[in-house]
Phi, psi and omega in degrees: 000140174297152180285331171200165182241116174276123181248148169213150183237123171269111188116103182255017166297198185301308188283330175304310184298326176304311168297326179293313177287327184297319172300335182283319182280330188311320185283358177267357179266148183046212185279152181283058187265350185274144171301174182292142182257138177247120183266093198278306191209149168239137182230130184210138168308324173277087187297336183285333175287318172303315173308310182296327177285324172299317179294321190286325182255012178061041167266157198285328185202169184243137180234165189247008180189158178292342178297315177300322178289325175298327183277354185268119188281351179277350184256133184243320182249134184226134165257129180261105179241062189227180184297139188310326183291346179266351183306314187293309180302322178285313186293323176292320176297324183285317175299322180292338180274356181084008176282134170289121189245130171251113183253136178304160176266157345286163184308320185199185185279333186223153180301325181293315179294329176286325174293333175290321185295321183284332170296313176309320179291327176305323188264352190274154173278352176253178184266137182232126184221162182251133186278078171257105189285338198278353180283339175258018170281122186312309188296321181293316177296325180298309181303314180308312184292324184287335164293312185291326183274357174100353190289329175268317186086196185297144180284121170277304169199154182249130182241118186220161170203152173234088188256128176236165180229025182291344185248005185291325184280131175294350184262000172295129190281155175300138179210165176306355180276338184255017181244152172127171181290165174298133186107336182273002182268234182305328174300308175299313195292300185248336170295344174287324173300304183298316169304323178292321184286325174301314171292340173289327184269320195242355177100173182303135183274134184263329182197154180235138173213167173074024175312118176237144173221128181225141180247113185275320178245123188276331184221148184214144185282143179285141187289160175288321182223201185288152184220132174245143179061224179258016187285141173297151182203166177300140183261151168276184178253016176250141179231162180230153174294147171280132182266333193243189187278129173268341189217145170206159184207139183198157177254156174222160170245133168263177169313307196233008189211177168224176178197164174225139182227145186214138185220144182214156165236008175233038176275096183293136174087009183233075181294338186190073185238096163265117175223155184203150170239128174247138187252132183228173187295328187251011187159206182199165177207151185213160191220143169216136177295348179284336171224078193290342180275016181207155167233164177242127177233158184221118177242137184282079181210145177092174181284146191295339180295339183230009182259152185169185175295143167237151178268128180251117166289133174294131178211198192285359175277340182264163180312124168073350174294301192299122176081352191264350193227154181295313180246103188248042175265154168310128175092000175296315181113162170204140182225184181291325171299326172296321187296318179298332182284319176298315175304309184298328186288315186294319179293318181295327175287324172293315168315310183278348165087022177259160185288141185242150178264009188231148163294151190292161179284168186287146174280171173301308186314314182293321180300315181298316176301314171304321172294332180287330176295311184297324183289322178306316182297308186305308181297318170294332174288325178285353185233040181051030173094010192293156177292134171237118183273152182247000000 
């Protein structure tokens, strides 16, 4: 085990802050088995933003580029939380410098770049992982356990959506999220999560069909100044075309089941609604990120007149709750910020070589597989919804 671990996060926007805070909370989760952690740097091209985040969360300094992070001998672990098109250069440079890297999903803007990153990860001496948070969400893991232990039994079909509304307003300024090839918009942003969750519950996706991609707002004004996250801002009088998708939908086949998935960034009233229902041989279960501390289950037992869905509050008997939170009792709650802390803890456990109460983060090869699903959706959309095998 290392004597200590130096941590940096590249990207000080909304998702970056989740990583920055997650590393702070990570050592307080479960048993204190991690080596001492050093919170070395927050890096961002907007150095003022980086300095503000570093001060807020107690990191030692602010840097202006990934190159400065790569060159810093005090840094061992790095989260890369920047625009997708910059992932490959930063990740490959950090791996070459011997840093352990946790990269936000999706791996890159294109499958070719993602495959190159996976090759670099396989040849690296350090650890490289992708930040899919939801596999460590207790409610989703609890449903997976009910499937695997036979309570729900074999999955028959899966229905899921990930609706967001950060692009619903025409006044939302142009940003990197609205640039890139078809499939790099809502599909890549939140569809990557939904496809990952679907496979976690129902098994590997074998084919995609009925692919649809739609751009609802064709043009957006450039911001007059710097913008972070999904915030609205003062707009300039210059506009640019939106290049990628606001909405996507597709059907999937698993080895022994089927599914339908829908994602949007223009779903008014849904700032962050990941929700799904999974139907199985012995019943069904559903989950919504709007109420992440509970699940609903329906078991096909008892008289039909009184049988139906019932709510189950998550507690220490469910996955990852017991010992993982200061108050690990039913009804206390669990949210997406907690999921980033779990993600950071899982990564630090792996890097440190200590036994973890959490499943490891996805490999880069798994990240490539996820992008192949997204590419199949694009191919299906380009061919009138025809089936694309994986």
